[in-house]
Coordinates of C-alpha atoms in Angstrom, one line a residue:
M1 CA 31.0 13.0 -2.9
K2 CA 28.9 9.9 -3.0
S3 CA 26.7 9.0 -6.0
P4 CA 22.9 9.0 -5.5
G5 CA 22.7 5.2 -5.4
T6 CA 25.2 4.7 -2.5
I7 CA 24.2 3.6 0.9
E8 CA 26.7 4.1 3.7
T9 CA 26.2 1.8 6.7
G10 CA 27.1 2.7 10.2
Q11 CA 27.7 0.4 13.2
L12 CA 25.6 -2.7 12.5
T13 CA 24.6 -5.7 14.6
A14 CA 27.5 -7.7 13.3
G15 CA 30.0 -5.1 14.3
R16 CA 31.2 -4.3 10.8
K17 CA 30.9 -1.2 8.6
P18 CA 30.3 -2.3 5.1
T19 CA 29.8 0.4 2.4
G20 CA 28.0 -0.6 -0.7
R21 CA 25.9 0.5 -3.7
L22 CA 22.3 -0.7 -4.2
P23 CA 22.3 -3.0 -7.3
R24 CA 21.5 -1.6 -10.7
Q25 CA 18.6 -3.9 -11.0
F26 CA 17.1 -2.4 -7.8
W27 CA 16.8 1.0 -9.4
G28 CA 15.2 -0.5 -12.5
L29 CA 12.5 -2.2 -10.4
A30 CA 12.1 1.0 -8.4
A31 CA 11.4 2.9 -11.6
T32 CA 8.9 0.3 -12.7
E33 CA 7.2 0.8 -9.3
V34 CA 7.1 4.6 -9.8
W35 CA 4.9 4.1 -12.9
E36 CA 2.8 1.3 -11.5
R37 CA 2.0 3.4 -8.5
F38 CA 1.5 6.4 -10.8
S39 CA -1.4 4.6 -12.4
F40 CA -2.7 3.1 -9.2
Y41 CA -2.8 6.2 -7.1
G42 CA -3.7 8.4 -10.1
L43 CA -6.9 6.4 -10.3
Q44 CA -7.3 6.2 -6.5
A45 CA -7.2 9.9 -6.1
V46 CA -10.1 10.6 -8.4
L47 CA -12.1 7.4 -7.8
S48 CA -14.2 8.5 -4.9
F49 CA -15.0 11.8 -6.7
Y50 CA -16.0 9.8 -9.8
L51 CA -18.4 7.7 -7.8
F52 CA -20.2 10.3 -5.8
Y53 CA -20.1 13.3 -8.2
S54 CA -23.4 13.8 -10.1
I55 CA -23.8 12.6 -13.6
T56 CA -23.9 16.2 -14.9
D57 CA -20.5 16.6 -13.4
G58 CA -19.2 13.5 -15.1
G59 CA -19.5 11.1 -12.2
L60 CA -21.8 8.2 -11.5
G61 CA -24.0 9.9 -8.9
L62 CA -23.8 7.2 -6.2
P63 CA -24.7 7.8 -2.5
T64 CA -21.7 8.8 -0.5
D65 CA -21.8 5.7 1.8
S66 CA -21.9 3.5 -1.3
A67 CA -19.0 5.4 -2.9
V68 CA -16.7 5.1 0.1
G69 CA -17.8 1.4 0.6
I70 CA -16.8 0.6 -3.0
V71 CA -13.5 2.4 -2.7
G72 CA -12.7 0.6 0.5
A73 CA -13.7 -2.8 -1.0
Y74 CA -11.7 -2.2 -4.2
G75 CA -8.6 -1.3 -2.2
A76 CA -9.1 -4.5 -0.1
F77 CA -9.6 -6.7 -3.1
V78 CA -6.5 -5.3 -4.7
Y79 CA -4.5 -6.7 -1.8
I80 CA -6.6 -9.9 -1.4
M81 CA -5.2 -10.7 -4.8
Q82 CA -1.7 -10.5 -3.2
F83 CA -2.5 -14.0 -1.7
V84 CA -3.2 -15.3 -5.2
G85 CA -0.1 -13.6 -6.6
G86 CA 2.1 -14.8 -3.8
W87 CA 0.9 -18.4 -4.1
L88 CA 1.4 -18.4 -7.8
G89 CA 4.9 -17.0 -7.4
D90 CA 5.8 -19.7 -4.9
R91 CA 4.1 -22.6 -6.5
L92 CA 3.4 -22.2 -10.2
I93 CA 4.7 -19.2 -12.2
P94 CA 8.1 -17.5 -11.7
P95 CA 7.9 -14.1 -10.0
R96 CA 9.4 -12.2 -12.9
V97 CA 6.7 -13.5 -15.3
L98 CA 3.9 -12.6 -12.9
V99 CA 5.2 -9.0 -12.6
L100 CA 5.1 -8.7 -16.4
A101 CA 1.6 -10.3 -16.8
G102 CA 0.2 -8.2 -13.9
G103 CA 1.3 -5.0 -15.6
V104 CA -0.5 -5.9 -18.8
V105 CA -3.7 -6.7 -17.0
I106 CA -3.5 -3.5 -14.9
M107 CA -3.2 -1.4 -18.1
A108 CA -6.2 -3.2 -19.6
G109 CA -8.2 -2.3 -16.5
H110 CA -7.5 1.4 -16.9
I111 CA -8.3 1.3 -20.5
A112 CA -11.7 -0.3 -19.7
L113 CA -12.5 2.5 -17.2
A114 CA -11.6 5.0 -19.9
V115 CA -13.6 3.6 -22.8
V116 CA -16.5 1.6 -21.3
P117 CA -19.2 3.9 -19.8
G118 CA -21.0 3.6 -16.5
L119 CA -21.1 0.8 -14.0
P120 CA -20.0 -1.9 -16.5
G121 CA -16.7 -0.1 -17.2
L122 CA -16.3 0.5 -13.5
A123 CA -16.7 -3.2 -12.7
V124 CA -14.5 -4.5 -15.5
G125 CA -11.8 -1.9 -14.9
L126 CA -11.5 -2.4 -11.1
V127 CA -11.5 -6.2 -11.4
C128 CA -8.7 -6.1 -13.9
I129 CA -6.6 -3.7 -11.8
A130 CA -7.2 -5.8 -8.7
V131 CA -6.1 -9.0 -10.4
G132 CA -3.1 -7.4 -12.2
T133 CA -1.9 -5.7 -9.0
G134 CA -2.1 -9.0 -7.2
A135 CA 0.2 -10.6 -9.7
L136 CA 2.6 -7.7 -9.8
K137 CA 2.9 -6.1 -6.3
T138 CA 3.9 -9.1 -4.1
N139 CA 6.3 -10.5 -6.7
I140 CA 8.2 -7.3 -7.4
S141 CA 8.8 -7.0 -3.6
V142 CA 10.1 -10.6 -3.6
I143 CA 12.5 -9.8 -6.4
V144 CA 13.7 -6.6 -4.5
G145 CA 14.1 -8.7 -1.4
R146 CA 16.4 -11.1 -3.4
L147 CA 18.6 -8.2 -4.4
L148 CA 19.3 -6.9 -0.9
P149 CA 21.6 -8.6 1.7
A150 CA 20.2 -9.9 5.0
D151 CA 21.6 -7.1 7.2
A152 CA 18.5 -5.4 8.7
A153 CA 19.8 -1.8 8.5
Y154 CA 20.8 -2.2 4.9
R155 CA 17.5 -3.8 4.0
D156 CA 15.5 -1.1 5.8
A157 CA 17.4 1.5 3.9
G158 CA 16.9 -0.3 0.6
F159 CA 13.1 -0.7 1.1
S160 CA 13.0 2.9 2.2
Y161 CA 14.3 3.9 -1.2
F162 CA 11.7 1.6 -2.7
L163 CA 9.0 3.4 -0.7
M164 CA 10.3 6.6 -2.1
A165 CA 9.7 5.2 -5.6
I166 CA 6.2 4.3 -4.5
N167 CA 5.5 7.7 -3.0
T168 CA 6.9 9.4 -6.1
G169 CA 4.4 7.6 -8.3
A170 CA 1.7 8.3 -5.6
L171 CA 2.6 12.0 -5.9
I172 CA 2.8 12.6 -9.6
G173 CA -0.1 10.2 -10.5
P174 CA -2.8 12.2 -8.7
L175 CA -1.4 15.5 -9.8
A176 CA -1.6 14.3 -13.5
T177 CA -5.0 12.7 -13.2
G178 CA -6.5 15.4 -11.0
W179 CA -5.5 18.1 -13.5
M180 CA -6.7 16.0 -16.4
Q181 CA -10.1 15.4 -14.7
S182 CA -10.5 19.1 -14.0
V183 CA -10.0 20.1 -17.7
A184 CA -11.2 17.0 -19.7
G185 CA -13.2 14.8 -17.4
F186 CA -12.8 11.5 -15.5
H187 CA -12.4 9.3 -18.5
A188 CA -9.5 11.3 -19.8
A189 CA -7.9 10.9 -16.3
F190 CA -8.3 7.2 -16.7
V191 CA -6.4 7.3 -20.0
I192 CA -3.5 9.1 -18.2
A193 CA -3.4 6.2 -15.6
A194 CA -3.3 3.7 -18.5
I195 CA -0.3 5.5 -20.1
G196 CA 1.5 5.5 -16.7
M197 CA 1.2 1.7 -16.5
A198 CA 2.4 1.4 -20.1
L199 CA 5.5 3.3 -19.3
G200 CA 6.1 1.0 -16.3
L201 CA 5.9 -2.0 -18.5
V202 CA 8.5 -0.5 -20.9
Q203 CA 10.8 0.1 -18.0
Y204 CA 10.4 -3.4 -16.7
I205 CA 10.9 -5.1 -20.1
V206 CA 14.2 -3.1 -20.6
G207 CA 15.7 -4.5 -17.4
Y208 CA 14.0 -8.0 -17.6
S209 CA 17.1 -9.9 -18.7
R210 CA 19.2 -8.4 -15.8
L211 CA 16.9 -9.6 -13.0
P212 CA 18.3 -12.0 -10.5
A213 CA 18.3 -15.7 -11.6
E214 CA 16.1 -16.6 -8.6
S215 CA 13.2 -14.5 -10.0
A216 CA 12.9 -17.1 -12.8
I217 CA 12.6 -20.0 -10.4
V218 CA 9.4 -21.4 -8.7
A219 CA 10.6 -22.1 -5.2
D220 CA 8.1 -24.9 -4.3
P221 CA 6.4 -26.0 -7.5
V222 CA 3.1 -27.8 -7.6
R223 CA 2.3 -30.1 -10.4
G224 CA -0.4 -32.4 -11.8
R225 CA -3.1 -33.6 -9.5
A226 CA -1.8 -31.5 -6.6
L227 CA -2.8 -28.4 -8.6
L228 CA -6.4 -29.6 -8.9
V229 CA -7.5 -28.7 -5.3
P230 CA -6.3 -25.0 -5.2
A231 CA -7.5 -24.4 -8.8
T232 CA -11.0 -25.7 -7.9
V233 CA -11.1 -23.7 -4.7
G234 CA -10.1 -20.6 -6.5
A235 CA -12.6 -21.0 -9.3
V236 CA -15.5 -21.7 -6.9
A237 CA -14.5 -18.7 -4.7
A238 CA -14.4 -16.4 -7.8
V239 CA -17.8 -17.7 -9.0
L240 CA -19.4 -17.3 -5.6
L241 CA -18.0 -13.8 -5.2
V242 CA -19.3 -12.7 -8.6
A243 CA -22.7 -14.2 -7.9
V244 CA -23.0 -12.5 -4.5
V245 CA -22.1 -9.1 -6.0
A246 CA -24.2 -9.4 -9.1
S247 CA -27.3 -10.6 -7.2
G248 CA -27.3 -7.5 -5.0
V249 CA -27.3 -9.6 -1.8
V250 CA -24.5 -7.4 -0.6
P251 CA -25.2 -3.7 -1.2
P252 CA -22.4 -1.5 -2.4
E253 CA -21.7 -0.1 1.0
G254 CA -21.5 -3.7 2.3
L255 CA -18.7 -4.7 0.0
T256 CA -16.0 -3.2 2.2
Y257 CA -17.2 -5.4 5.1
L258 CA -17.1 -8.5 2.9
A259 CA -13.6 -7.7 1.7
G260 CA -12.4 -7.1 5.2
G261 CA -13.8 -10.4 6.4
L262 CA -12.1 -12.2 3.5
I263 CA -8.8 -10.7 4.4
V264 CA -9.1 -11.8 8.0
V265 CA -10.0 -15.3 6.9
C266 CA -7.2 -15.5 4.3
A267 CA -4.6 -14.1 6.6
A268 CA -5.5 -16.4 9.4
A269 CA -5.4 -19.4 7.0
L270 CA -2.0 -18.4 5.6
F271 CA -0.5 -17.8 9.1
G272 CA -1.8 -21.2 10.1
V273 CA -0.4 -22.9 7.0
V274 CA 3.1 -21.4 7.5
L275 CA 3.2 -22.1 11.2
R276 CA 2.1 -25.7 10.9
A277 CA 4.1 -26.6 7.7
P278 CA 6.7 -29.4 8.4
T279 CA 9.2 -27.4 6.3
T280 CA 9.0 -24.5 8.7
T281 CA 11.8 -24.7 11.3
A282 CA 11.4 -23.8 14.9
V283 CA 13.3 -20.6 14.5
E284 CA 11.2 -19.6 11.5
R285 CA 8.0 -20.4 13.4
R286 CA 9.1 -18.2 16.3
R287 CA 9.8 -15.3 13.9
V288 CA 6.4 -15.6 12.2
L289 CA 4.7 -15.6 15.6
G290 CA 6.5 -12.4 16.5
F291 CA 5.4 -10.8 13.2
L292 CA 1.7 -11.6 13.9
P293 CA 0.9 -8.7 16.4
L294 CA 3.0 -6.3 14.2
W295 CA 0.8 -7.4 11.2
V296 CA -2.4 -6.5 13.1
A297 CA -1.0 -3.1 14.2
A298 CA 0.0 -2.4 10.6
V299 CA -3.5 -3.2 9.4
L300 CA -4.9 -0.7 11.9
Y301 CA -2.4 1.9 10.9
Y302 CA -3.4 1.6 7.3
G303 CA -7.0 1.8 8.2
I304 CA -6.3 5.3 9.6
L305 CA -4.0 6.3 6.8
L306 CA -6.0 5.2 3.8
Q307 CA -8.9 7.4 4.8
I308 CA -7.2 9.9 2.6
F309 CA -9.1 8.2 -0.2
T310 CA -12.5 7.7 1.6
T311 CA -13.2 10.0 4.5
M312 CA -10.9 12.8 3.3
A313 CA -12.4 12.8 -0.1
L314 CA -15.8 13.4 1.5
F315 CA -14.4 16.0 3.8
I316 CA -12.7 17.9 0.9
A317 CA -15.9 17.9 -1.2
D318 CA -18.1 19.1 1.7
R319 CA -15.9 21.3 3.8
V320 CA -12.8 22.6 2.0
D321 CA -12.8 25.9 0.0
L322 CA -10.8 25.0 -3.1
R323 CA -10.9 28.4 -4.7
V324 CA -7.7 30.2 -5.3
L325 CA -8.4 33.6 -6.8
D326 CA -10.4 32.7 -10.0
W327 CA -9.1 29.1 -10.2
E328 CA -10.5 26.0 -8.4
M329 CA -7.8 23.5 -7.3
P330 CA -8.6 19.9 -8.1
G331 CA -9.6 18.0 -5.0
A332 CA -7.2 15.2 -6.0
W333 CA -4.3 17.5 -5.6
L334 CA -4.9 17.8 -1.9
I335 CA -5.0 14.0 -1.6
A336 CA -1.7 13.9 -3.5
S337 CA -0.1 16.3 -1.0
F338 CA 0.4 13.4 1.5
S339 CA 3.1 12.0 -0.8
V340 CA 5.2 15.2 -1.0
F341 CA 6.6 14.9 2.4
G342 CA 7.1 11.2 2.1
V343 CA 9.1 11.6 -1.0
S344 CA 11.1 14.5 0.5
L345 CA 12.0 12.8 3.8
T346 CA 12.4 9.2 2.8
P347 CA 16.0 9.6 1.6
V348 CA 16.9 11.4 4.8
I349 CA 15.4 8.7 7.0
A350 CA 16.9 5.9 4.9
R351 CA 20.4 7.3 5.2
L352 CA 20.0 7.7 9.0
W353 CA 18.8 4.1 9.2
A354 CA 21.7 2.9 7.0
R355 CA 24.2 4.8 9.3
G356 CA 22.7 3.0 12.3
W357 CA 21.0 6.0 13.9
F358 CA 18.0 3.9 14.7
A359 CA 19.8 0.6 15.3
R360 CA 18.4 0.3 18.8
F361 CA 14.9 0.7 17.6
G362 CA 13.1 -2.5 16.5
A363 CA 10.4 -2.8 13.9
A364 CA 7.6 -2.5 16.4
T365 CA 9.0 0.7 17.8
K366 CA 9.2 2.2 14.3
V367 CA 5.6 1.2 13.5
T368 CA 4.6 2.8 16.8
V369 CA 6.1 6.1 15.7
G370 CA 4.1 5.8 12.5
L371 CA 0.9 5.2 14.4
V372 CA 1.5 8.2 16.7
L373 CA 2.1 10.5 13.7
V374 CA -0.9 9.4 11.6
S375 CA -3.2 9.6 14.7
S376 CA -2.0 13.0 15.5
S377 CA -2.8 14.2 12.0
Y378 CA -6.5 13.6 12.6
L379 CA -6.3 15.5 15.9
I380 CA -4.8 18.5 14.1
L381 CA -7.8 18.3 11.7
L382 CA -10.0 19.2 14.7
L383 CA -9.0 22.8 14.0
S384 CA -11.5 22.6 11.1
E385 CA -14.3 22.8 13.6
F386 CA -13.5 26.5 13.9
S387 CA -14.5 26.9 10.2
P388 CA -18.1 26.0 9.8
G389 CA -19.5 25.2 6.3
K390 CA -17.3 25.0 3.2
T391 CA -14.7 27.4 4.5
V392 CA -11.9 25.1 5.7
S393 CA -8.5 26.2 4.3
P394 CA -6.6 23.8 2.0
I395 CA -3.5 24.5 4.1
L396 CA -5.0 22.7 7.1
V397 CA -5.7 19.7 5.0
M398 CA -2.2 19.8 3.5
A399 CA -0.7 19.9 7.1
T400 CA -2.8 16.8 7.9
M401 CA -1.6 15.1 4.8
A402 CA 2.0 16.0 5.4
I403 CA 2.1 14.4 8.8
A404 CA 0.3 11.3 7.4
G405 CA 2.8 11.1 4.6
V406 CA 5.8 11.2 6.9
S407 CA 4.2 8.5 9.1
E408 CA 4.3 5.8 6.3
V409 CA 8.1 5.9 6.2
F410 CA 8.1 4.3 9.6
V411 CA 5.7 1.5 8.6
N412 CA 5.8 0.3 5.0
P413 CA 9.6 -0.2 4.5
V414 CA 10.0 -1.7 8.0
T415 CA 7.3 -4.3 7.6
L416 CA 8.4 -5.2 4.1
S417 CA 12.0 -5.4 5.1
L418 CA 11.1 -7.6 8.1
V419 CA 8.8 -10.0 6.4
T420 CA 11.2 -10.6 3.5
R421 CA 14.0 -11.3 6.0
I422 CA 12.1 -13.7 8.3
A423 CA 10.0 -15.5 5.7
P424 CA 10.6 -19.3 5.5
E425 CA 12.2 -20.2 2.2
N426 CA 9.2 -22.2 0.9
F427 CA 6.7 -19.5 1.8
R428 CA 8.7 -16.4 0.7
S429 CA 6.2 -15.0 -1.8
Q430 CA 3.2 -15.9 0.3
L431 CA 4.5 -14.4 3.5
T432 CA 5.6 -11.3 1.6
A433 CA 1.9 -11.2 0.5
L434 CA 1.0 -11.0 4.1
G435 CA 3.3 -8.1 4.5
V436 CA 1.7 -6.3 1.6
I437 CA -1.9 -7.2 2.4
V438 CA -1.8 -5.1 5.5
I439 CA -2.6 -2.3 3.1
G440 CA -5.7 -4.2 1.9
G441 CA -6.9 -4.8 5.4
G442 CA -6.4 -1.1 6.0
A443 CA -8.3 -0.2 2.8
A444 CA -11.3 -2.3 4.0
L445 CA -11.2 -0.6 7.4
S446 CA -10.9 2.8 5.8
G447 CA -14.1 2.1 3.9
I448 CA -15.9 1.1 7.1
L449 CA -14.6 4.2 8.8
G450 CA -15.7 6.3 5.8
I451 CA -19.2 5.0 6.1
L452 CA -19.1 5.8 9.8
F453 CA -18.0 9.3 9.0
T454 CA -21.3 9.8 7.0
V455 CA -23.5 9.1 10.1
I456 CA -21.8 10.7 13.1
P457 CA -20.6 14.3 13.9
T458 CA -17.3 15.2 12.5
L459 CA -15.9 16.3 15.9
T460 CA -16.8 13.0 17.5
Y461 CA -15.3 11.1 14.5
L462 CA -12.0 12.9 14.5
I463 CA -11.5 12.5 18.3
G464 CA -12.4 8.8 18.1
V465 CA -9.9 8.1 15.3
G466 CA -7.1 10.2 16.7
V467 CA -7.3 8.9 20.3
G468 CA -8.0 5.3 19.2
G469 CA -4.9 5.3 17.1
L470 CA -2.8 6.6 20.0
L471 CA -4.1 3.8 22.2
I472 CA -3.1 1.2 19.6
A473 CA 0.4 2.8 19.5
A474 CA 0.7 2.6 23.3
T475 CA -0.3 -1.1 23.2
L476 CA 2.3 -1.9 20.4
R477 CA 5.0 0.0 22.3
A478 CA 4.3 -2.2 25.4
L479 CA 4.7 -5.3 23.2
S480 CA 7.9 -4.1 21.4
P481 CA 10.4 -5.9 23.6
W482 CA 8.6 -9.3 23.2
I483 CA 8.2 -8.8 19.4
Q484 CA 11.9 -7.9 19.0
R485 CA 13.0 -11.1 20.9
M486 CA 10.7 -13.2 18.7
V487 CA 11.8 -11.9 15.3
S488 CA 15.5 -11.7 16.1
E489 CA 18.1 -14.0 14.5

């Protein structure tokens, strides 16, 4: 009988059948990620409700289009900061230090949300969480990538277990904060999120000395005058962004468009830098080019998936009957249900990958499966049209969330595994940031789609999202052979 940490590999590309155990340090980092995601998704699950619930119900009373726009923009800026965190990890500060500092700043952000009332607390808290997550998220993935061998099947399995840790936090966080919000209010829920991040920091500090030696090294350090240009550009960009938001030039619902545009610009610039760098070899350049269409497809996938925090929050508030006998279920619990099936099925799929069951399927094919599943979940939600008013059963929403939760198993670990395998040595953290920031691009898109949901009929919207996602999946499937050739060894 095998212990829980054992991965058994089947017929692999090299023709051998190694059997190994995931490193002890891997599980420590996975546990840290459980608590970081606990705090992140614990906040995310109640954030939309906090923004558009009336002041008498403990919320801020914002218009729904402003609320979903802010949530989309916040999610996008969280992942825009991955570029900053990736650059710092490659050029200035060791990844292990950035993970620690990021956790501290994230915890401070949740505390600000909990104790500072109104819009000032919202602004300070969300900015701190975005900055801290930028430092932590990319660099913890880099460290995990250093711990796993190059074999694609083994790495896919390892990152699948890492996704299970993410989904575990994404499950228990909303359950905890949703319950706390229902009995003690939103600010008490934010305290729970802060406690979660504190537990993650304790877990990380305990295993800090056992992290791989490479995590204490800056791969391509920048020093002296060479640091002046990026520091100046970063400072000017931050000041301009604060000025634009504070002046009201961009309304709240426009922030998600601004964030999405910034992600497109940053991603295009980083792809260009990596592809044109003299240190990037011809083979590395080919692999990065092959990753580009997969990156676009993953952004579109997350644009559909992350509507669980924008469109679905509005749908739950307006259409779903949350009463169970004399008790009203927290809306955040329905949002949390998408993680249940992800947590349940990730180990199964990881073991099948490790045994080579999906060896003939490339990364693009797996992402195609994810797109088909998440698009189908919206088509299933069309059954809600048979229940007018606020009479939709929570069971229908749970079915939608279940399919969406399973779909991520075919996207997140696959893209992270691929990008950490093909990344040029001098751009490892930065290219990993590109792999992570697909979620940010998707968050911005989910905000835009959430705004669209407020102005068009539900039936039209659900058909558009579902069919549109299936068309994207068909396009990616057609490109799969070319992508596989480009990213191969």
